[in-house]
Coordinates of C-alpha atoms in Angstrom, one line a residue:
Chain A
M21 CA -5.1 25.7 -45.9
R22 CA -2.1 26.6 -43.8
L23 CA -3.3 29.6 -41.5
Q24 CA -2.0 30.8 -38.3
Y25 CA -3.4 30.3 -34.3
S26 CA -2.3 31.1 -31.5
T27 CA -0.3 28.1 -29.9
N28 CA -2.6 28.4 -26.9
I29 CA -5.1 25.9 -27.6
K30 CA -5.4 22.9 -27.5
I31 CA -7.1 20.3 -29.1
V32 CA -8.9 17.2 -28.4
Q33 CA -10.6 15.9 -31.5
V34 CA -13.7 14.0 -31.4
P35 CA -16.0 12.5 -34.4
C36 CA -18.8 14.0 -32.8
T37 CA -19.4 17.2 -30.9
G38 CA -22.5 15.1 -29.2
R39 CA -19.8 12.8 -27.6
V40 CA -18.3 15.4 -25.5
D41 CA -20.4 14.8 -22.6
I42 CA -20.4 16.8 -19.0
I43 CA -17.3 15.2 -17.4
H44 CA -15.0 16.4 -20.1
L45 CA -15.9 19.5 -19.3
L46 CA -15.5 19.5 -16.2
K47 CA -12.8 17.4 -16.5
G48 CA -10.5 20.2 -18.2
F49 CA -10.7 22.4 -15.7
E50 CA -9.6 20.7 -13.5
D51 CA -6.9 19.6 -15.5
G52 CA -6.1 23.1 -15.2
A53 CA -8.1 24.8 -19.1
D54 CA -8.8 28.5 -18.5
G55 CA -11.0 28.1 -20.7
I56 CA -12.5 25.5 -23.0
Y57 CA -14.9 25.9 -26.1
V58 CA -16.9 22.8 -28.1
A59 CA -16.9 23.0 -31.8
G60 CA -19.7 21.8 -33.5
C61 CA -21.3 21.9 -37.1
E62 CA -24.1 24.1 -37.9
E63 CA -26.9 23.5 -36.3
G64 CA -29.1 21.2 -39.3
D65 CA -25.8 20.2 -40.4
C66 CA -25.0 18.0 -37.8
H67 CA -23.2 14.9 -39.7
Y68 CA -25.1 12.6 -36.9
V69 CA -28.3 14.8 -36.7
S70 CA -28.4 16.1 -33.9
G71 CA -24.6 15.7 -31.6
N72 CA -24.1 19.4 -31.8
L73 CA -27.7 20.3 -30.1
K74 CA -27.1 17.7 -27.1
A75 CA -23.5 19.4 -27.1
R76 CA -24.6 23.0 -26.0
K77 CA -27.2 21.2 -23.6
R78 CA -23.9 20.3 -21.7
V79 CA -22.1 23.4 -22.4
N80 CA -25.1 24.9 -20.9
Y81 CA -25.3 22.5 -17.5
V82 CA -21.2 23.5 -17.0
K83 CA -21.8 27.3 -17.8
K84 CA -24.6 26.3 -14.8
V85 CA -22.0 24.9 -12.6
L86 CA -19.4 27.3 -13.0
E87 CA -22.0 29.9 -12.5
Q88 CA -22.8 27.9 -8.9
L89 CA -19.2 28.0 -7.7
G90 CA -18.9 31.6 -8.7
V91 CA -17.1 31.3 -11.6
E92 CA -17.3 33.2 -14.9
P93 CA -19.7 31.0 -17.2
E94 CA -17.8 32.8 -20.2
R95 CA -15.1 30.1 -19.7
V96 CA -16.8 27.8 -21.8
A97 CA -18.6 27.8 -24.8
M98 CA -20.3 26.3 -27.7
Y99 CA -20.1 27.2 -31.1
N100 CA -20.7 26.6 -34.4
M101 CA -19.3 26.0 -38.0
S102 CA -18.6 24.5 -40.6
A103 CA -16.0 22.2 -41.5
A104 CA -14.9 23.5 -44.4
Q105 CA -14.5 27.3 -42.9
G106 CA -11.4 27.1 -42.1
P107 CA -11.6 31.6 -42.1
R108 CA -13.6 30.6 -39.3
F109 CA -12.0 28.6 -36.8
V110 CA -9.1 30.7 -36.7
E111 CA -11.5 33.7 -36.2
I112 CA -13.2 31.7 -33.2
A113 CA -10.1 30.6 -31.9
K114 CA -8.4 34.4 -31.5
E115 CA -12.5 35.4 -29.9
F116 CA -12.4 33.2 -27.5
T117 CA -8.6 33.0 -26.6
A118 CA -9.0 36.7 -26.7
V119 CA -12.0 36.2 -23.5
I120 CA -10.2 34.3 -21.9
R121 CA -7.4 36.6 -21.2
E122 CA -9.6 38.9 -20.5
L123 CA -11.0 36.8 -17.5
G124 CA -7.8 35.7 -15.9
P125 CA -6.3 32.4 -15.8
S126 CA -8.3 29.8 -14.1
P127 CA -9.6 30.5 -10.5
F128 CA -9.5 26.9 -10.0
N129 CA -5.8 26.3 -8.5
R130 CA -5.4 22.7 -10.2
N131 CA -2.2 21.6 -9.4
A132 CA -1.7 20.3 -13.2
V133 CA -0.3 21.4 -16.2
K134 CA -0.8 25.2 -16.7
A135 CA -0.4 26.3 -20.5
A136 CA 4.0 26.9 -21.3
Chain B
M44 CA -87.2 19.0 9.9
K45 CA -83.5 17.5 9.8
S46 CA -82.4 20.9 11.9
G47 CA -84.8 23.3 11.9
S48 CA -83.1 26.0 11.4
N49 CA -84.2 29.1 9.9
L50 CA -82.8 28.6 6.5
E51 CA -84.3 25.3 6.5
K52 CA -87.5 26.5 7.0
V53 CA -87.5 28.8 4.3
L54 CA -86.8 26.6 2.0
T55 CA -89.3 24.0 2.5
A56 CA -91.7 26.5 2.6
G57 CA -90.9 26.7 -0.4
Q58 CA -89.6 30.8 0.0
F59 CA -86.7 31.8 -2.7
A60 CA -84.1 31.9 0.3
V61 CA -81.5 34.0 0.3
T62 CA -77.7 33.3 2.2
G63 CA -74.7 35.7 2.7
E64 CA -71.3 35.3 3.2
C65 CA -69.2 36.7 6.3
G66 CA -65.4 36.5 6.0
P67 CA -64.2 36.5 9.4
P68 CA -60.7 38.8 9.8
R69 CA -57.2 37.5 10.1
S70 CA -57.2 38.2 14.0
A71 CA -58.6 37.5 17.3
D72 CA -60.6 40.6 16.9
A73 CA -64.4 39.5 17.4
A74 CA -65.7 43.2 16.8
I75 CA -65.3 42.5 13.1
V76 CA -67.5 39.9 12.8
R77 CA -69.8 42.1 14.5
E78 CA -69.9 44.7 12.1
K79 CA -70.5 42.3 9.1
A80 CA -73.4 41.5 11.0
A81 CA -75.2 44.2 11.6
H82 CA -74.3 45.3 7.5
L83 CA -76.0 41.5 6.4
K84 CA -79.0 42.1 10.0
G85 CA -82.8 41.4 7.9
Y86 CA -81.7 40.7 4.9
V87 CA -81.0 36.9 4.7
D88 CA -81.6 34.1 6.1
S89 CA -78.6 33.0 7.0
V90 CA -74.8 33.7 6.6
N91 CA -72.0 31.3 5.2
V92 CA -69.3 32.0 7.4
T93 CA -66.3 30.9 5.6
D94 CA -63.4 28.4 7.0
N95 CA -60.2 29.6 6.4
Q96 CA -60.8 30.2 2.3
T97 CA -58.2 30.8 0.0
S98 CA -55.8 28.4 2.7
V99 CA -55.4 32.0 4.6
V100 CA -55.7 32.1 8.1
R101 CA -58.5 33.6 9.6
L102 CA -60.4 33.0 12.6
S103 CA -61.9 29.9 12.4
S104 CA -65.6 29.4 11.4
L105 CA -66.8 27.7 14.6
A106 CA -66.0 30.7 16.4
G107 CA -67.1 33.4 13.4
S108 CA -70.3 31.6 13.1
L109 CA -70.9 31.8 17.9
I110 CA -70.5 35.2 17.2
L111 CA -73.0 35.7 14.3
Q112 CA -75.5 33.7 16.7
Q113 CA -74.9 36.2 18.9
E114 CA -75.7 39.2 17.0
G115 CA -79.0 37.5 16.0
L116 CA -78.2 35.9 13.1
E117 CA -77.8 32.1 11.8
A118 CA -75.2 30.7 10.8
N119 CA -73.9 28.5 8.4
M120 CA -70.5 27.3 9.7
Q121 CA -68.3 25.7 6.9
M122 CA -66.0 22.9 7.1
V123 CA -63.4 22.3 4.8
C124 CA -60.9 18.9 4.4
R125 CA -57.9 20.1 3.4
D126 CA -56.8 21.0 7.3
R127 CA -59.0 18.3 9.5
N128 CA -58.8 14.3 9.6
R129 CA -61.5 12.6 10.5
I130 CA -61.1 12.9 14.4
A131 CA -60.9 16.3 14.2
I132 CA -63.9 16.8 11.6
Q133 CA -66.9 14.6 13.9
S134 CA -65.6 16.7 17.2
D135 CA -65.9 20.0 15.2
I136 CA -68.9 18.3 14.2
L137 CA -70.2 17.8 17.9
G138 CA -69.0 20.7 19.4
A139 CA -70.3 22.7 16.9
C140 CA -74.2 21.3 16.9
A141 CA -73.3 21.4 21.3
L142 CA -73.1 25.6 20.6
G143 CA -76.1 26.1 18.5
V144 CA -74.6 25.8 15.4
K145 CA -77.6 24.6 13.1
N146 CA -75.9 24.9 9.5
M147 CA -72.9 23.2 8.0
L148 CA -70.8 23.1 4.6
C149 CA -68.5 20.5 3.6
L150 CA -65.6 21.7 1.1
S151 CA -63.0 20.2 0.1
G152 CA -61.1 23.5 0.7
D153 CA -58.4 25.3 -1.7
H154 CA -54.9 24.0 -1.4
Q155 CA -53.0 25.6 0.8
K156 CA -50.4 26.8 -2.0
F157 CA -53.1 29.5 -2.8
G158 CA -52.8 30.8 1.2
D159 CA -50.0 32.4 3.3
H160 CA -48.8 29.3 4.7
P161 CA -47.9 26.9 1.6
E162 CA -45.8 24.9 3.6
A163 CA -48.5 23.4 6.0
K164 CA -49.2 19.5 6.0
N165 CA -52.0 18.5 4.0
V166 CA -54.9 16.5 5.3
Y167 CA -57.4 15.9 3.0
D168 CA -58.2 13.1 5.0
L169 CA -61.7 12.8 3.6
D170 CA -62.9 14.2 0.4
S171 CA -65.6 16.8 0.2
I172 CA -68.8 13.9 -0.4
Q173 CA -67.0 11.8 2.4
L174 CA -67.8 14.3 4.2
L175 CA -71.4 14.7 3.5
R176 CA -72.0 11.2 4.2
T177 CA -70.2 11.6 7.5
V178 CA -72.3 14.6 9.0
K179 CA -75.6 12.7 7.6
M180 CA -74.2 9.7 9.1
L181 CA -73.8 11.0 12.5
R182 CA -77.3 13.0 12.3
D183 CA -79.5 10.3 10.5
E184 CA -78.0 6.9 12.2
R185 CA -76.7 8.6 15.3
K186 CA -73.3 7.2 14.9
L187 CA -69.6 8.0 14.0
L188 CA -67.7 6.9 11.4
S189 CA -66.2 4.1 14.0
G190 CA -69.4 2.7 14.2
Q191 CA -69.6 4.3 18.0
E192 CA -73.9 5.1 18.9
M193 CA -75.1 8.4 20.2
E194 CA -78.4 8.1 22.3
E195 CA -81.7 9.8 20.7
G196 CA -81.9 13.6 20.7
T197 CA -77.9 13.3 22.1
E198 CA -76.9 13.4 17.8
P199 CA -75.8 16.2 16.1
R200 CA -78.2 18.0 13.9
L201 CA -77.1 19.3 10.9
F202 CA -78.7 20.6 7.3
I203 CA -76.1 19.6 5.5
G204 CA -74.6 21.6 2.7
A205 CA -71.8 21.8 0.1
A206 CA -70.9 23.6 -3.1
V207 CA -71.2 23.1 -6.6
N208 CA -68.7 24.3 -9.3
P209 CA -70.6 24.2 -12.9
F210 CA -68.1 26.2 -14.8
A211 CA -65.4 24.0 -13.8
D212 CA -63.8 20.8 -15.4
P213 CA -65.3 18.7 -17.7
F214 CA -68.7 20.4 -17.4
E215 CA -69.9 17.4 -18.8
F216 CA -69.8 15.3 -15.6
R217 CA -70.3 18.0 -13.0
V218 CA -74.1 17.9 -13.2
H219 CA -73.2 14.0 -12.4
R220 CA -71.6 15.2 -9.2
L221 CA -74.2 17.1 -8.2
G222 CA -76.2 13.8 -8.3
M223 CA -73.1 12.2 -6.0
K224 CA -73.7 14.9 -3.6
I225 CA -77.0 14.2 -3.2
A226 CA -76.8 10.7 -3.2
A227 CA -74.4 11.0 -0.7
G228 CA -77.1 13.2 1.8
V229 CA -76.8 17.3 1.0
D230 CA -79.7 18.8 1.9
F231 CA -78.8 22.6 -0.2
V232 CA -76.1 23.3 -2.3
Q233 CA -74.5 26.5 -3.6
T234 CA -73.2 27.5 -6.6
Q235 CA -69.9 29.0 -7.5
C236 CA -70.3 32.3 -8.5
I237 CA -72.5 33.2 -11.5
Y238 CA -71.4 35.3 -14.6
N239 CA -71.8 33.2 -17.6
M240 CA -75.3 33.3 -17.2
A241 CA -75.3 30.6 -20.8
K242 CA -73.8 28.2 -19.2
F243 CA -75.4 28.3 -15.6
K244 CA -78.5 27.9 -17.2
K245 CA -77.2 24.3 -19.4
Y246 CA -76.1 22.9 -16.6
M247 CA -79.4 24.3 -14.9
K248 CA -81.3 22.1 -17.5
Q249 CA -79.5 19.2 -17.0
A250 CA -80.0 19.1 -12.8
V251 CA -84.0 19.3 -13.9
D252 CA -84.0 16.7 -16.5
M253 CA -82.4 14.2 -14.0
G254 CA -84.8 15.0 -11.3
L255 CA -82.2 16.8 -9.4
T256 CA -83.7 19.9 -8.2
E257 CA -86.8 17.3 -6.6
K258 CA -83.9 16.5 -4.3
V259 CA -81.7 19.0 -3.5
F260 CA -82.7 23.2 -2.7
L261 CA -79.6 25.4 -5.4
L262 CA -79.1 28.1 -4.4
A263 CA -77.1 30.4 -6.6
G264 CA -73.8 31.9 -6.5
V265 CA -74.0 35.8 -7.1
T266 CA -71.1 38.1 -6.1
P267 CA -71.3 42.1 -7.1
M268 CA -68.3 42.9 -8.9
K269 CA -66.3 45.8 -7.1
S270 CA -63.9 47.2 -9.8
L271 CA -63.0 46.5 -12.8
G272 CA -59.6 45.1 -10.9
M273 CA -62.0 42.7 -9.4
A274 CA -63.4 41.5 -12.4
K275 CA -60.1 41.2 -14.3
Y276 CA -58.7 38.9 -11.1
M277 CA -61.5 36.9 -10.5
K278 CA -61.3 36.4 -14.7
N279 CA -57.7 35.4 -15.0
F280 CA -56.6 34.0 -11.2
V281 CA -59.8 32.6 -9.4
P282 CA -59.4 29.2 -10.1
G283 CA -63.3 27.0 -11.0
M284 CA -64.5 31.1 -12.3
D285 CA -65.7 32.3 -15.8
V286 CA -66.2 35.6 -16.1
P287 CA -67.4 36.2 -19.5
D288 CA -65.7 39.2 -21.6
E289 CA -68.7 41.0 -22.1
I290 CA -68.8 41.4 -18.2
V291 CA -65.5 42.6 -18.1
A292 CA -66.2 45.2 -20.7
R293 CA -69.5 46.9 -19.0
M294 CA -67.3 47.1 -16.1
Q295 CA -64.3 49.1 -18.2
G296 CA -66.7 51.3 -20.0
V297 CA -68.1 53.1 -17.1
G298 CA -65.8 56.1 -15.1
K299 CA -63.7 54.4 -12.2
K300 CA -66.3 55.3 -9.5
D301 CA -69.1 54.7 -11.4
Q302 CA -67.3 50.8 -11.3
G303 CA -68.8 49.8 -8.2
K304 CA -72.6 51.1 -9.0
E305 CA -72.2 48.9 -12.1
G306 CA -71.0 46.2 -10.4
I307 CA -74.5 46.2 -8.4
R308 CA -76.4 46.8 -11.4
I309 CA -74.8 44.1 -13.2
A310 CA -76.1 42.0 -10.0
V311 CA -79.5 42.8 -9.4
E312 CA -80.2 42.3 -13.1
Q313 CA -78.8 38.8 -12.3
I314 CA -80.6 38.3 -9.3
Q315 CA -83.9 38.6 -11.7
E316 CA -82.5 37.1 -14.5
I317 CA -82.0 33.8 -11.9
R318 CA -85.2 34.0 -10.2
E319 CA -86.5 32.7 -13.6
I320 CA -84.6 29.8 -14.3
P321 CA -86.2 26.6 -13.1
G322 CA -85.1 25.0 -10.2
V323 CA -83.4 27.5 -8.6
A324 CA -84.3 27.8 -4.9
G325 CA -82.8 31.2 -4.1
I326 CA -79.2 32.8 -4.0
H327 CA -76.1 32.8 -2.6
L328 CA -75.0 36.5 -2.4
M329 CA -70.9 36.9 -1.3
A330 CA -70.0 40.6 -1.2
I331 CA -66.7 39.9 0.1
E332 CA -65.4 42.9 1.9
W333 CA -68.6 44.7 0.7
E334 CA -71.3 43.9 3.0
E335 CA -72.8 46.7 3.5
K336 CA -74.0 46.9 0.0
V337 CA -76.5 44.0 1.0
G338 CA -79.1 45.5 2.0
E339 CA -79.5 47.6 -0.9
I340 CA -78.9 45.3 -3.9
I341 CA -81.3 42.5 -1.9
E342 CA -84.0 45.7 -1.6
A343 CA -83.5 46.4 -5.2
A344 CA -83.5 42.9 -6.5
G345 CA -86.8 42.9 -4.5
L346 CA -86.1 40.5 -2.4
L347 CA -87.9 42.3 1.0
P348 CA -89.2 41.6 3.4
R349 CA -87.4 37.8 4.7
P350 CA -90.0 35.5 5.2
V351 CA -89.8 35.6 9.3
L352 CA -91.3 31.2 10.0
Chain C
M240 CA -38.9 3.8 -9.4
I241 CA -37.4 6.1 -7.3
V242 CA -37.1 8.8 -8.4
A243 CA -34.4 11.5 -6.6
E244 CA -32.4 14.6 -7.5
R245 CA -29.1 15.5 -6.2
K246 CA -29.0 18.5 -3.6
P247 CA -28.0 21.9 -4.9
I248 CA -24.4 22.4 -5.1
E249 CA -24.2 24.7 -2.1
E250 CA -25.5 22.7 0.6
I251 CA -23.5 19.7 -0.5
L252 CA -20.4 21.6 0.1
E253 CA -21.2 22.9 3.0
M254 CA -22.3 19.6 3.9
V255 CA -18.0 18.0 3.4
R256 CA -17.0 22.2 4.1
D257 CA -14.8 20.3 7.1
F258 CA -13.7 17.2 5.3
R259 CA -10.1 16.6 3.6
K260 CA -10.7 13.0 2.3
I261 CA -14.5 11.4 1.5
L262 CA -15.6 9.1 -0.2
L263 CA -18.3 9.3 -2.6
V264 CA -20.4 6.1 -3.1
G265 CA -23.3 6.0 -5.4
C266 CA -25.9 3.1 -6.6
K267 CA -26.9 1.4 -10.1
G268 CA -30.3 1.2 -8.9
C269 CA -33.2 4.1 -9.2
V270 CA -30.8 6.7 -8.9
T271 CA -29.1 5.6 -11.7
V272 CA -32.1 5.2 -13.7
C273 CA -33.2 8.8 -13.6
N274 CA -29.4 10.6 -13.8
A275 CA -29.3 11.4 -10.3
G276 CA -26.9 9.0 -8.4
G277 CA -25.0 7.1 -10.4
R278 CA -21.5 6.6 -11.5
K279 CA -22.0 8.9 -13.7
E280 CA -23.4 11.7 -11.9
V281 CA -20.7 10.5 -9.3
G282 CA -18.0 11.4 -11.4
I283 CA -19.7 14.9 -12.1
L284 CA -20.3 15.3 -8.5
A285 CA -16.7 15.0 -7.3
S286 CA -15.2 17.0 -10.2
I287 CA -17.5 19.8 -8.8
I288 CA -16.4 19.6 -5.8
R289 CA -13.0 19.2 -6.4
L290 CA -13.2 22.0 -8.9
A291 CA -14.8 24.3 -5.0
R292 CA -12.4 23.6 -3.2
D293 CA -9.3 24.3 -5.4
K294 CA -11.2 27.3 -6.2
E295 CA -10.9 28.1 -2.2
N296 CA -7.5 26.7 -2.4
R297 CA -8.6 24.2 0.5
P298 CA -8.9 21.2 -1.7
I299 CA -9.8 17.8 -1.0
D300 CA -9.8 14.2 -2.1
V301 CA -12.6 12.4 -3.3
H302 CA -13.0 9.2 -4.2
E303 CA -15.8 8.0 -5.9
H304 CA -17.0 4.3 -5.9
T305 CA -20.2 3.0 -7.0
L306 CA -22.4 0.0 -5.7
E307 CA -25.2 -2.4 -7.3
R308 CA -27.7 -0.5 -4.7
Q309 CA -27.1 0.6 -1.0
C310 CA -30.6 -1.3 0.0
D311 CA -29.4 -4.7 0.9
P312 CA -26.6 -5.1 3.4
E313 CA -24.9 -7.1 1.4
Y314 CA -23.4 -4.3 -0.8
I315 CA -23.2 -1.6 2.3
D316 CA -20.1 -4.4 3.2
Q317 CA -18.2 -4.1 1.1
L318 CA -17.6 -0.7 1.7
A319 CA -16.0 -1.5 4.9
D320 CA -12.1 -2.0 3.3
M321 CA -12.0 1.2 2.1
I322 CA -14.3 3.4 3.5
G323 CA -10.8 3.6 6.5
E324 CA -9.1 6.2 4.9
Y325 CA -12.4 8.5 4.7
D326 CA -13.5 11.5 6.7
A327 CA -17.7 11.1 5.9
V328 CA -19.3 9.6 3.0
L329 CA -21.2 10.8 0.3
S330 CA -24.1 8.4 -1.3
M331 CA -25.8 9.3 -4.2
A332 CA -28.2 6.8 -3.3
C333 CA -32.1 7.6 -2.2
S334 CA -32.6 8.5 1.2
V335 CA -32.2 4.7 2.4
G336 CA -28.5 4.1 0.8
P337 CA -27.4 6.7 3.7
Q338 CA -29.0 5.6 6.0
F339 CA -28.2 2.2 5.7
I340 CA -24.2 3.3 6.0
S341 CA -24.5 4.7 8.3
A342 CA -25.9 1.9 10.4
R343 CA -23.3 0.0 9.0
F344 CA -20.7 2.5 9.9
P345 CA -22.2 4.1 12.6
E346 CA -19.0 5.9 13.6
K347 CA -18.6 7.5 10.0
K348 CA -20.3 10.9 9.0
V349 CA -22.7 9.9 6.3
F350 CA -24.4 13.2 4.3
P351 CA -27.3 12.7 1.7
A352 CA -25.8 14.1 -1.8
L353 CA -29.7 13.5 -2.7
N354 CA -33.6 15.0 -1.9
T355 CA -35.7 11.8 -2.7
N356 CA -39.0 12.8 -4.2
F357 CA -41.2 10.8 -4.8
M358 CA -41.7 7.1 -7.0
G359 CA -42.9 7.7 -10.3
G360 CA -41.9 7.2 -13.5
A361 CA -40.8 8.6 -17.2
L362 CA -42.5 10.9 -18.8
E363 CA -40.0 11.7 -21.5
H364 CA -36.4 11.0 -21.6
G365 CA -35.4 13.8 -18.3
V366 CA -38.8 13.7 -17.0
W367 CA -40.1 12.0 -14.9
A368 CA -43.1 12.5 -12.9
E369 CA -45.1 11.2 -9.1
F370 CA -47.5 8.7 -10.2
C371 CA -47.5 6.6 -6.4
Q372 CA -47.7 7.2 -2.6
A373 CA -47.5 4.3 -0.9
C374 CA -50.3 3.9 0.9
G375 CA -50.1 0.4 1.0
N376 CA -53.6 -0.6 -0.8
C377 CA -53.8 0.2 -4.3
K378 CA -57.1 0.9 -6.1
I379 CA -56.0 2.3 -9.4
H380 CA -58.7 0.3 -10.9
L381 CA -61.8 2.0 -9.9
F382 CA -60.4 5.0 -11.7
G383 CA -59.5 3.8 -14.8
G384 CA -56.0 2.3 -14.0
L385 CA -55.1 6.4 -12.6
C386 CA -54.1 6.8 -9.1
P387 CA -56.2 9.5 -7.4
I388 CA -53.9 9.3 -3.9
A389 CA -51.4 9.9 -5.7
R390 CA -51.8 12.3 -8.8
C391 CA -54.9 14.1 -7.0
S392 CA -53.6 17.8 -5.2
K393 CA -56.2 17.1 -2.6
S394 CA -56.4 13.0 -2.8
L395 CA -60.1 13.0 -3.5
L396 CA -61.6 9.5 -4.0
S397 CA -64.9 11.6 -5.5
G398 CA -63.2 14.3 -7.7
P399 CA -62.8 16.1 -9.7
C400 CA -63.0 19.3 -7.3
G401 CA -64.5 22.9 -8.2
G402 CA -60.9 23.8 -8.8
S403 CA -60.4 22.3 -12.3
S404 CA -60.1 24.0 -15.2
G405 CA -58.8 23.3 -19.1
G406 CA -57.6 19.7 -17.7
K407 CA -55.8 21.8 -14.9
C408 CA -54.8 21.0 -11.1
E409 CA -55.9 24.6 -9.5
I410 CA -52.7 24.4 -8.2
S411 CA -50.6 25.3 -10.8
N412 CA -50.4 24.9 -15.2
D413 CA -48.3 22.0 -14.9
V414 CA -50.2 19.8 -13.3
D415 CA -52.5 17.7 -14.9
C416 CA -56.0 17.2 -13.1
V417 CA -55.7 13.2 -12.4
W418 CA -59.5 14.0 -12.2
H419 CA -60.6 15.3 -15.7
L420 CA -58.5 11.9 -16.9
I421 CA -60.2 9.1 -14.6
V422 CA -63.6 10.9 -15.3
T423 CA -62.3 11.3 -19.2
R424 CA -61.6 7.2 -19.6
M425 CA -64.2 6.1 -17.3
M426 CA -66.8 8.1 -19.5
E427 CA -65.1 6.8 -22.3
Q428 CA -65.3 3.3 -21.2
G429 CA -69.5 3.4 -20.6
R430 CA -68.2 3.6 -16.9
L431 CA -70.2 6.3 -15.3
E432 CA -72.1 4.8 -12.7
E433 CA -69.0 2.9 -11.1
L434 CA -67.3 6.2 -11.4
T435 CA -70.3 8.7 -9.9
A436 CA -70.5 5.2 -7.2
L437 CA -69.8 5.6 -3.7
K438 CA -66.4 5.5 -2.6
P439 CA -65.4 4.0 0.8
Y440 CA -63.6 6.1 3.4
K441 CA -59.9 5.9 2.6
N442 CA -57.6 3.1 5.7
W443 CA -54.7 5.8 6.1
S444 CA -53.2 3.1 8.6
T445 CA -51.9 1.0 5.7
S446 CA -50.2 4.7 4.9
R447 CA -47.4 6.2 6.4
D448 CA -50.3 7.5 8.6
G449 CA -50.2 4.2 10.6
G450 CA -46.4 4.5 11.7
P451 CA -43.4 3.2 9.6
R452 CA -43.7 0.1 7.5
K453 CA -42.3 -3.5 7.7
I454 CA -43.3 -6.4 5.7
V455 CA -41.9 -10.2 6.8
R456 CA -42.0 -12.7 4.3
E457 CA -41.8 -16.0 6.7
D458 CA -41.2 -18.2 3.4
L459 CA -38.1 -16.0 2.4
K460 CA -36.3 -15.8 5.4
L461 CA -33.0 -17.6 6.1

């Protein structure tokens, strides 16, 4: 569709969000991400049946960890959309970026690659 | 005679017995026990003294029993399995008898989670049925659990009681549990307070059919409702309690200041109904924190004067 | 198996507060099966500790290592080469692990990252319950295959007590009344007589009450 979305988003492709585990989200923060969101299929439409449901549970686990560390749980989020919804993908990219901009840079001062 | 207590004499003579209840204070104030004793004197054959009921720390049952006896009443000391191991249990039994206690109830005890010390260690070395057997062994075989013998005349002689709950689950097993307690040696049992009369009658029929009421004296529990709040609390928060909606409705149907009177009226009706049920040897009136009403209830139920034997 | 659970993060962070280099050791035994202290959980905890310390601007070096088990001295020995570099060791095994590590390396500060809860099994994926209390004298066959010592809140041998209601224990609606289960099962099996027979007094001396226990197998000693 050649729709534009902001350059601050690094995409990690997975065959199904069910592949995303707790450690991947935590490592993302260790590596310097200010925010991480998991974009999966609509609930009920997962090609692998329930991968996106598992992903949501793992996102919730990491939200709790962030809270316990005194960090905003909104920095990690789960979104659901159909693979065909290009405009929705862009909309979410903008929405999440706005949320993180509002929250500010990551409170974890990792000496890792920060967005250029 | 097992212990020759007043309660034993009344029941053995075939008279309809009345026992009361006294919850000791949450302090070392003996005067409170004496006050409660004063309200009960002349209206009951003996009085239960609870043992840290609902796991809330109170003046001990043994001490409470002694104070009551000093006031001229007969005590039914209670002992729960929650807080003492078999060593302390046997020791307290010997001590209680040495000081003149003649009746003792053997209970499991509410779990400490209910009380004000939920972090306490949980003992339950014996269960209530094993406790019954222990008291019987001490009394009839003159032996401690270890086999240690006591000389004739020096053994503790107690009239042994237990609690039964016709309203707990599974219902079909409850009457068998009464059978187990009888086999273990119980002399008298008191039921959990009754509101569901139909269920109680069903239980009693089973007990009579199994011949159990010929082997044990069963006293039916009655607790007068002080208020609508109390009715609701007992219905929803007290384990093993069965309060039918009709009772709550009756309490709800009268004005706030008449709730107490209605509660007493219900209690008196219950006692009269219970007296007609075959197999029941008496009532156990638990007017918790309302001891001053015991006289009124017993009189209205036609149970005065109490027999003097 | 032994079922354990990771301690709250604040408690763990407090334990390692003064250290800059720690060794986090997992275990491939029971704690892997109950998802509390295996290789995966070691990775997650290490990450959380690093993040927490980064936030405070006091970074920490967490080295991750997982042993086959932490209840056999031979496996603990495997830490000998690496342990020298670290200020402290955080063990993610059941409590036996940190005790063994501490015994083998007495000069090291060793901390337990888990609370060891009970011996039990899985009810469903992610849910475990207590089934055994290690009383040292198993008699579950007398109770229809159920254990009243571990699963009854009062360890009654002649239950149920008067607090059993709707098949649940008086202490909580989340706890099944095991005596309700025992009675139901044995009555279905036609074992009423066995059920109502008087039970012998429990000999607690084989349980922890008798003191810390030891088993010696002469036939296995080298």
